[in-house]
Amino acid sequence: MRKLLLSILAIAGLAACQNDDSYSIDDFVGNDTLTISYNGSTATVGALPYFVSVSTEGAHVTVNSFTSKYLVVSLSGTTTDGSLLVFSNKKYEIMLNGVTINNPKGPAINNQCGKSLHITLPAGTTSTLTDGNSYADAPLNASGEAIQQKAALFSEGQIHFMGQGTLNVEGNSRNGIASDDYINFEGGTINVNVSASGTNGVKANDGVFIFDGKLTIDVKADGARGIKNDARMEISGGTTTITTSGNSKIETVDGIADTTSCAGIRCDSLMTMTAGTLSIVSTGEGGKGINADGAIEFKGGKLDVQALGSEELSKPKGVKSLTGITLSGGTFHALSRKSKAIDNAENEKPNINGTPVSSTLKLTKREVYVEF
């Protein structure tokens, strides 16, 4: 009977799981709580709310939720061989209460619902999520399809990081954090470390938005990006520090060879910054600070980008845009030791709107410093 209920809930959850990119205070009222405590090779599950089922295999936990209430999944404890896989019919929350999850065969946390995932980091807590050096074959969902496994912390839907605690993410095989939708950083201290065998630090299909908190990303893989964003990027607060140390690499797709270099931020669309602090250092061969296909609009905050690598396969540039770079506020600093500090649609100077402080205006090929 339990297995039958699990299958019914999984099918219903997948059918009802649609994109939902909003949340309000009502989401946090009248909620249900599911507690999961990891202890070595096992996991202890608390009382089950109605229309929520859980299965365990050692410390690998699968949650299927079809509740109409807002579900809070509270995690604590430590495991060196465990994970959390969630199917849900509506947006829900994972509260990381000082939990340590290491999954040597895949993601530590995998959200398989396209609705919002709220990750809360309570004040005074430190949690760590680590994936394996290689991933096992993906398990199947209720439709018999292999589920996606793209990161140590992966979500089909949006991710909202909230709270005042600390989260450490260790990516050993793929991305550190990834979403097939967008990612909001709204609080907490988040440290993402990706090894040379991994890929990107943070990966999103539909946008990355940094509002608050402290985000530190260190990626070591060749051709990797601190933040890889297939849509727009907005920074309006917080402190973000990104380091890349990998070199450029040549990839062949459909018989065509292409050079891929590291970048602190790789954005396929518009990138804007209005407040906060962004520091990027790229030390590998050909590494770039910011590389955007769309326009870069710097309106405020403090930006410091340094491309310190050599030039062999690729040119190490500080800030590059195929559309144009416009400065109108804040403090902007870009440096390249071997190539252009900025590449403003092939120009060496940015578009400046407004009047910078004249004593701090510096425009050269290798260094650009503008303060408003």
Short mmCIF file of C-alpha atoms in Angstrom, two decimals:
data_model
loop_
_atom_site.label_atom_id
_atom_site.label_comp_id
_atom_site.label_asym_id
_atom_site.label_seq_id
_atom_site.Cartn_x
_atom_site.Cartn_y
_atom_site.Cartn_z
CA MET A 1 0.00 0.00 0.00
CA ARG A 2 2.83 2.40 0.85
CA LYS A 3 4.53 1.81 -2.51
CA LEU A 4 1.22 2.35 -4.30
CA LEU A 5 0.63 5.63 -2.44
CA LEU A 6 4.16 6.74 -3.29
CA SER A 7 3.58 6.10 -7.00
CA ILE A 8 0.21 7.89 -6.99
CA LEU A 9 1.65 10.93 -5.27
CA ALA A 10 4.67 11.03 -7.58
CA ILE A 11 2.48 10.90 -10.70
CA ALA A 12 0.10 13.53 -9.37
CA GLY A 13 2.94 15.75 -8.26
CA LEU A 14 4.63 15.63 -11.63
CA ALA A 15 1.38 16.33 -13.45
CA ALA A 16 0.59 19.33 -11.27
CA CYS A 17 4.13 20.69 -11.17
CA GLN A 18 4.05 23.85 -13.22
CA ASN A 19 6.15 26.98 -13.24
CA ASP A 20 5.38 29.39 -10.38
CA ASP A 21 7.78 32.25 -9.91
CA SER A 22 6.03 34.16 -7.13
CA TYR A 23 5.70 33.86 -3.37
CA SER A 24 4.15 35.88 -0.57
CA ILE A 25 3.80 35.88 3.21
CA ASP A 26 0.77 33.62 2.78
CA ASP A 27 3.13 30.84 1.74
CA PHE A 28 4.58 30.76 5.23
CA VAL A 29 1.25 30.67 7.13
CA GLY A 30 -0.51 27.43 8.05
CA ASN A 31 2.34 25.28 6.79
CA ASP A 32 3.21 21.65 7.32
CA THR A 33 6.67 20.58 8.54
CA LEU A 34 8.55 17.43 7.68
CA THR A 35 11.73 16.78 9.68
CA ILE A 36 14.59 14.65 8.38
CA SER A 37 17.65 13.94 10.52
CA TYR A 38 20.71 12.33 8.93
CA ASN A 39 22.88 10.08 11.06
CA GLY A 40 25.75 8.46 9.20
CA SER A 41 24.31 5.79 6.90
CA THR A 42 20.68 6.29 7.94
CA ALA A 43 18.06 9.00 8.07
CA THR A 44 15.26 9.45 10.59
CA VAL A 45 12.01 10.90 9.28
CA GLY A 46 9.51 12.63 11.55
CA ALA A 47 5.72 12.48 11.44
CA LEU A 48 4.35 12.68 7.90
CA PRO A 49 1.93 15.49 7.05
CA TYR A 50 -1.18 14.48 5.11
CA PHE A 51 -0.56 13.79 1.41
CA VAL A 52 3.20 13.54 1.93
CA SER A 53 5.08 10.27 1.63
CA VAL A 54 8.74 9.45 2.18
CA SER A 55 10.91 6.52 1.18
CA THR A 56 14.45 5.89 2.35
CA GLU A 57 17.34 3.76 1.21
CA GLY A 58 20.03 4.15 3.82
CA ALA A 59 20.45 7.92 4.10
CA HIS A 60 19.08 8.59 0.61
CA VAL A 61 15.64 10.15 1.10
CA THR A 62 12.87 10.68 -1.46
CA VAL A 63 9.94 12.96 -0.61
CA ASN A 64 6.69 13.02 -2.58
CA SER A 65 4.36 15.85 -1.63
CA PHE A 66 0.82 16.49 -2.81
CA THR A 67 -0.27 18.63 0.12
CA SER A 68 -2.23 21.84 -0.46
CA LYS A 69 -0.32 23.50 2.38
CA TYR A 70 3.08 25.13 2.27
CA LEU A 71 5.54 22.35 3.15
CA VAL A 72 8.72 23.01 5.14
CA VAL A 73 11.32 20.23 4.90
CA SER A 74 13.69 20.70 7.84
CA LEU A 75 17.08 18.99 7.51
CA SER A 76 19.65 18.33 10.22
CA GLY A 77 22.45 15.87 11.03
CA THR A 78 25.33 14.49 8.98
CA THR A 79 25.79 11.82 6.33
CA THR A 80 28.72 10.85 4.11
CA ASP A 81 26.48 8.77 1.82
CA GLY A 82 23.06 10.36 1.55
CA SER A 83 20.86 12.74 -0.41
CA LEU A 84 17.46 14.41 -0.65
CA LEU A 85 15.23 14.04 -3.72
CA VAL A 86 11.91 15.91 -3.73
CA PHE A 87 8.82 15.77 -5.94
CA SER A 88 6.21 18.39 -5.00
CA ASN A 89 2.98 19.67 -6.51
CA LYS A 90 3.55 23.23 -5.25
CA LYS A 91 6.25 25.58 -4.04
CA TYR A 92 7.88 24.57 -0.77
CA GLU A 93 10.81 25.29 1.55
CA ILE A 94 13.94 23.44 2.58
CA MET A 95 15.31 24.63 5.91
CA LEU A 96 19.00 23.76 6.35
CA ASN A 97 19.42 23.41 10.12
CA GLY A 98 23.16 22.78 10.23
CA VAL A 99 23.00 19.74 7.96
CA THR A 100 25.93 18.09 6.16
CA ILE A 101 25.07 15.92 3.15
CA ASN A 102 27.69 14.21 1.00
CA ASN A 103 26.41 12.13 -1.89
CA PRO A 104 29.32 10.27 -3.55
CA LYS A 105 27.06 9.19 -6.44
CA GLY A 106 25.20 12.37 -7.39
CA PRO A 107 23.55 15.57 -6.11
CA ALA A 108 23.22 16.22 -2.40
CA ILE A 109 19.83 17.92 -2.94
CA ASN A 110 17.70 17.50 -6.07
CA ASN A 111 14.39 19.35 -6.46
CA GLN A 112 12.36 17.82 -9.28
CA CYS A 113 9.53 20.33 -9.35
CA GLY A 114 9.34 23.42 -11.54
CA LYS A 115 7.85 25.62 -8.82
CA SER A 116 9.69 27.85 -6.38
CA LEU A 117 12.10 26.30 -3.92
CA HIS A 118 12.81 28.49 -0.89
CA ILE A 119 16.04 27.56 0.86
CA THR A 120 16.28 29.03 4.34
CA LEU A 121 19.56 29.34 6.24
CA PRO A 122 18.71 29.98 9.92
CA ALA A 123 20.98 32.38 11.79
CA GLY A 124 23.86 30.69 13.59
CA THR A 125 23.81 27.54 11.43
CA THR A 126 26.34 26.19 8.93
CA SER A 127 25.34 23.58 6.36
CA THR A 128 27.44 21.78 3.74
CA LEU A 129 26.32 20.06 0.52
CA THR A 130 28.76 17.95 -1.52
CA ASP A 131 28.31 15.91 -4.68
CA GLY A 132 30.37 12.99 -5.91
CA ASN A 133 33.39 12.89 -8.18
CA SER A 134 31.19 10.99 -10.64
CA TYR A 135 27.44 10.47 -10.91
CA ALA A 136 25.66 7.13 -11.02
CA ASP A 137 22.91 6.55 -13.59
CA ALA A 138 20.00 8.85 -12.82
CA PRO A 139 16.96 7.31 -11.10
CA LEU A 140 13.65 7.32 -12.97
CA ASN A 141 10.64 9.48 -12.22
CA ALA A 142 7.04 8.24 -12.17
CA SER A 143 6.86 8.57 -15.96
CA GLY A 144 9.87 6.33 -16.40
CA GLU A 145 12.17 9.17 -17.45
CA ALA A 146 15.65 9.72 -16.04
CA ILE A 147 15.63 12.71 -13.71
CA GLN A 148 18.11 15.51 -14.28
CA GLN A 149 21.21 15.73 -12.11
CA LYS A 150 23.13 18.91 -12.86
CA ALA A 151 24.70 20.06 -9.59
CA ALA A 152 25.45 19.38 -5.96
CA LEU A 153 22.32 21.49 -5.36
CA PHE A 154 19.95 21.26 -8.33
CA SER A 155 16.40 22.51 -8.89
CA GLU A 156 14.04 22.24 -11.83
CA GLY A 157 12.34 25.41 -10.60
CA GLN A 158 13.40 28.76 -9.18
CA ILE A 159 15.63 28.93 -6.11
CA HIS A 160 15.28 31.66 -3.47
CA PHE A 161 18.10 31.72 -0.89
CA MET A 162 17.02 33.38 2.36
CA GLY A 163 18.15 33.72 5.97
CA GLN A 164 21.27 34.66 7.90
CA GLY A 165 23.13 31.36 8.20
CA THR A 166 25.95 29.85 6.14
CA LEU A 167 25.82 27.34 3.29
CA ASN A 168 28.92 25.68 1.84
CA VAL A 169 28.53 23.92 -1.51
CA GLU A 170 31.27 21.64 -2.84
CA GLY A 171 30.99 20.71 -6.52
CA ASN A 172 33.23 17.83 -7.54
CA SER A 173 31.69 16.65 -10.80
CA ARG A 174 29.24 19.20 -12.20
CA ASN A 175 27.91 22.60 -11.15
CA GLY A 176 27.87 23.74 -7.56
CA ILE A 177 24.33 25.22 -7.69
CA ALA A 178 22.07 24.97 -10.74
CA SER A 179 18.48 25.80 -11.68
CA ASP A 180 16.58 25.20 -14.90
CA ASP A 181 14.77 28.44 -14.05
CA TYR A 182 16.20 31.46 -12.20
CA ILE A 183 18.06 31.95 -8.91
CA ASN A 184 17.54 34.72 -6.33
CA PHE A 185 20.14 35.41 -3.65
CA GLU A 186 18.28 37.24 -0.89
CA GLY A 187 20.36 36.58 2.23
CA GLY A 188 22.82 34.38 4.06
CA THR A 189 26.48 33.56 3.48
CA ILE A 190 26.90 31.16 0.57
CA ASN A 191 30.27 29.70 -0.37
CA VAL A 192 30.54 27.69 -3.59
CA ASN A 193 33.74 25.78 -4.31
CA VAL A 194 34.07 23.80 -7.55
CA SER A 195 37.06 21.54 -8.10
CA ALA A 196 39.08 21.11 -11.29
CA SER A 197 36.91 18.09 -12.18
CA GLY A 198 33.68 20.09 -11.87
CA THR A 199 32.14 22.79 -14.06
CA ASN A 200 30.47 26.08 -13.07
CA GLY A 201 29.88 27.60 -9.67
CA VAL A 202 26.29 28.82 -10.20
CA LYS A 203 24.30 27.94 -13.35
CA ALA A 204 20.83 29.27 -14.24
CA ASN A 205 18.75 29.09 -17.40
CA ASP A 206 16.43 32.05 -16.79
CA GLY A 207 18.37 34.61 -14.78
CA VAL A 208 20.49 35.31 -11.69
CA PHE A 209 19.46 38.08 -9.29
CA ILE A 210 21.58 39.14 -6.31
CA PHE A 211 19.68 41.28 -3.81
CA ASP A 212 21.51 40.71 -0.53
CA GLY A 213 23.80 38.40 1.39
CA LYS A 214 27.37 37.33 0.88
CA LEU A 215 28.17 35.09 -2.09
CA THR A 216 31.68 33.67 -2.61
CA ILE A 217 32.46 31.46 -5.61
CA ASP A 218 35.75 29.71 -6.41
CA VAL A 219 35.95 27.58 -9.58
CA LYS A 220 39.07 25.73 -10.69
CA ALA A 221 37.97 23.83 -13.81
CA ASP A 222 39.17 24.76 -17.30
CA GLY A 223 36.58 26.76 -19.24
CA ALA A 224 34.40 27.12 -16.15
CA ARG A 225 32.39 30.14 -15.05
CA GLY A 226 31.75 31.45 -11.58
CA ILE A 227 28.21 32.35 -12.64
CA LYS A 228 26.89 31.01 -15.96
CA ASN A 229 23.60 32.61 -16.85
CA ASP A 230 21.63 31.91 -20.02
CA ALA A 231 19.42 34.97 -19.46
CA ARG A 232 19.69 38.34 -17.73
CA MET A 233 21.75 39.19 -14.65
CA GLU A 234 20.96 41.81 -12.03
CA ILE A 235 22.96 42.86 -8.96
CA SER A 236 21.27 45.30 -6.58
CA GLY A 237 22.97 44.55 -3.27
CA GLY A 238 25.08 42.15 -1.26
CA THR A 239 28.74 41.26 -1.52
CA THR A 240 29.82 38.92 -4.31
CA THR A 241 33.36 37.59 -4.72
CA ILE A 242 34.29 35.32 -7.62
CA THR A 243 37.61 33.62 -8.39
CA THR A 244 38.41 31.50 -11.45
CA SER A 245 41.76 29.78 -11.96
CA GLY A 246 41.15 27.36 -14.85
CA ASN A 247 42.59 27.81 -18.33
CA SER A 248 40.93 28.06 -21.73
CA LYS A 249 40.06 24.83 -23.49
CA ILE A 250 39.14 23.75 -27.02
CA GLU A 251 35.82 21.94 -27.44
CA THR A 252 34.62 20.32 -30.67
CA VAL A 253 30.87 20.28 -31.33
CA ASP A 254 29.49 18.86 -34.57
CA GLY A 255 32.98 18.88 -36.02
CA ILE A 256 33.56 22.55 -35.24
CA ALA A 257 36.33 23.47 -32.79
CA ASP A 258 35.67 26.36 -30.42
CA THR A 259 37.71 27.91 -27.64
CA THR A 260 36.01 28.29 -24.25
CA SER A 261 37.64 30.46 -21.63
CA CYS A 262 36.87 30.88 -17.94
CA ALA A 263 34.87 33.88 -16.77
CA GLY A 264 33.78 35.19 -13.42
CA ILE A 265 30.36 35.90 -14.95
CA ARG A 266 29.09 34.63 -18.32
CA CYS A 267 25.76 36.24 -19.24
CA ASP A 268 23.84 35.63 -22.47
CA SER A 269 21.68 38.73 -22.10
CA LEU A 270 21.52 42.12 -20.34
CA MET A 271 23.58 42.58 -17.19
CA THR A 272 22.85 45.44 -14.79
CA MET A 273 24.38 46.51 -11.48
CA THR A 274 22.83 49.22 -9.31
CA ALA A 275 24.25 48.57 -5.83
CA GLY A 276 26.35 46.13 -3.80
CA THR A 277 29.92 44.98 -4.27
CA LEU A 278 31.24 42.68 -6.99
CA SER A 279 34.87 41.50 -7.02
CA ILE A 280 36.22 39.14 -9.69
CA VAL A 281 39.72 37.76 -10.16
CA SER A 282 40.49 35.43 -13.09
CA THR A 283 44.03 34.02 -13.10
CA GLY A 284 43.93 31.27 -15.74
CA GLU A 285 45.04 31.56 -19.37
CA GLY A 286 42.55 33.64 -21.34
CA GLY A 287 40.28 34.09 -18.34
CA LYS A 288 37.77 36.95 -18.37
CA GLY A 289 36.09 38.84 -15.59
CA ILE A 290 32.66 39.49 -17.13
CA ASN A 291 31.65 38.21 -20.57
CA ALA A 292 28.16 39.21 -21.80
CA ASP A 293 26.39 38.87 -25.11
CA GLY A 294 23.95 41.60 -24.14
CA ALA A 295 24.61 45.11 -22.87
CA ILE A 296 26.29 45.80 -19.53
CA GLU A 297 24.77 48.71 -17.61
CA PHE A 298 26.71 49.76 -14.52
CA LYS A 299 24.60 52.25 -12.57
CA GLY A 300 25.90 51.95 -9.00
CA GLY A 301 27.76 49.89 -6.44
CA LYS A 302 31.40 48.92 -6.51
CA LEU A 303 32.94 46.72 -9.20
CA ASP A 304 36.53 45.45 -9.24
CA VAL A 305 37.51 43.05 -12.05
CA GLN A 306 41.00 41.72 -12.66
CA ALA A 307 42.00 39.43 -15.54
CA LEU A 308 45.51 38.32 -14.62
CA GLY A 309 46.11 35.33 -16.89
CA SER A 310 48.31 34.87 -19.94
CA GLU A 311 47.21 34.97 -23.59
CA GLU A 312 47.58 31.80 -25.66
CA LEU A 313 44.28 30.28 -26.79
CA SER A 314 42.18 33.25 -25.71
CA LYS A 315 42.55 36.92 -24.72
CA PRO A 316 42.13 37.67 -20.99
CA LYS A 317 39.76 40.65 -20.84
CA GLY A 318 38.35 42.40 -17.80
CA VAL A 319 34.82 43.25 -18.95
CA LYS A 320 33.49 42.27 -22.39
CA SER A 321 30.14 42.97 -24.04
CA LEU A 322 29.09 42.24 -27.61
CA THR A 323 26.44 44.98 -27.35
CA GLY A 324 27.93 47.80 -25.30
CA ILE A 325 29.11 48.89 -21.84
CA THR A 326 27.54 51.96 -20.21
CA LEU A 327 28.69 53.53 -16.93
CA SER A 328 26.49 56.02 -15.07
CA GLY A 329 27.19 55.61 -11.35
CA GLY A 330 29.19 53.90 -8.62
CA THR A 331 32.84 52.85 -8.85
CA PHE A 332 34.00 50.79 -11.83
CA HIS A 333 37.46 49.22 -12.07
CA ALA A 334 38.61 46.76 -14.75
CA LEU A 335 42.16 45.52 -15.34
CA SER A 336 43.84 43.12 -17.75
CA ARG A 337 47.55 42.33 -17.65
CA LYS A 338 47.82 41.02 -21.21
CA SER A 339 44.85 42.36 -23.19
CA LYS A 340 42.02 44.90 -23.02
CA ALA A 341 40.60 46.00 -19.70
CA ILE A 342 37.25 46.31 -21.44
CA ASP A 343 35.87 45.24 -24.80
CA ASN A 344 32.91 47.51 -25.48
CA ALA A 345 31.70 45.98 -28.74
CA GLU A 346 35.34 46.06 -29.92
CA ASN A 347 35.97 49.53 -28.46
CA GLU A 348 38.47 50.17 -25.67
CA LYS A 349 36.40 52.79 -23.84
CA PRO A 350 33.00 52.53 -22.15
CA ASN A 351 30.01 54.75 -22.82
CA ILE A 352 29.86 57.24 -19.93
CA ASN A 353 26.59 58.90 -18.91
CA GLY A 354 26.92 61.60 -16.29
CA THR A 355 29.97 63.30 -14.82
CA PRO A 356 32.56 61.15 -13.03
CA VAL A 357 34.82 62.60 -10.35
CA SER A 358 37.54 63.97 -12.62
CA SER A 359 40.43 63.10 -10.29
CA THR A 360 39.51 59.40 -10.39
CA LEU A 361 38.79 59.01 -14.10
CA LYS A 362 41.34 56.72 -15.73
CA LEU A 363 40.94 55.20 -19.19
CA THR A 364 43.75 53.14 -20.72
CA LYS A 365 43.88 49.97 -22.78
CA ARG A 366 44.91 47.79 -19.84
CA GLU A 367 43.01 49.57 -17.06
CA VAL A 368 39.75 51.46 -16.71
CA TYR A 369 38.79 53.20 -13.47
CA VAL A 370 35.74 55.47 -13.29
CA GLU A 371 34.18 56.83 -10.11
CA PHE A 372 30.97 58.83 -9.94
#
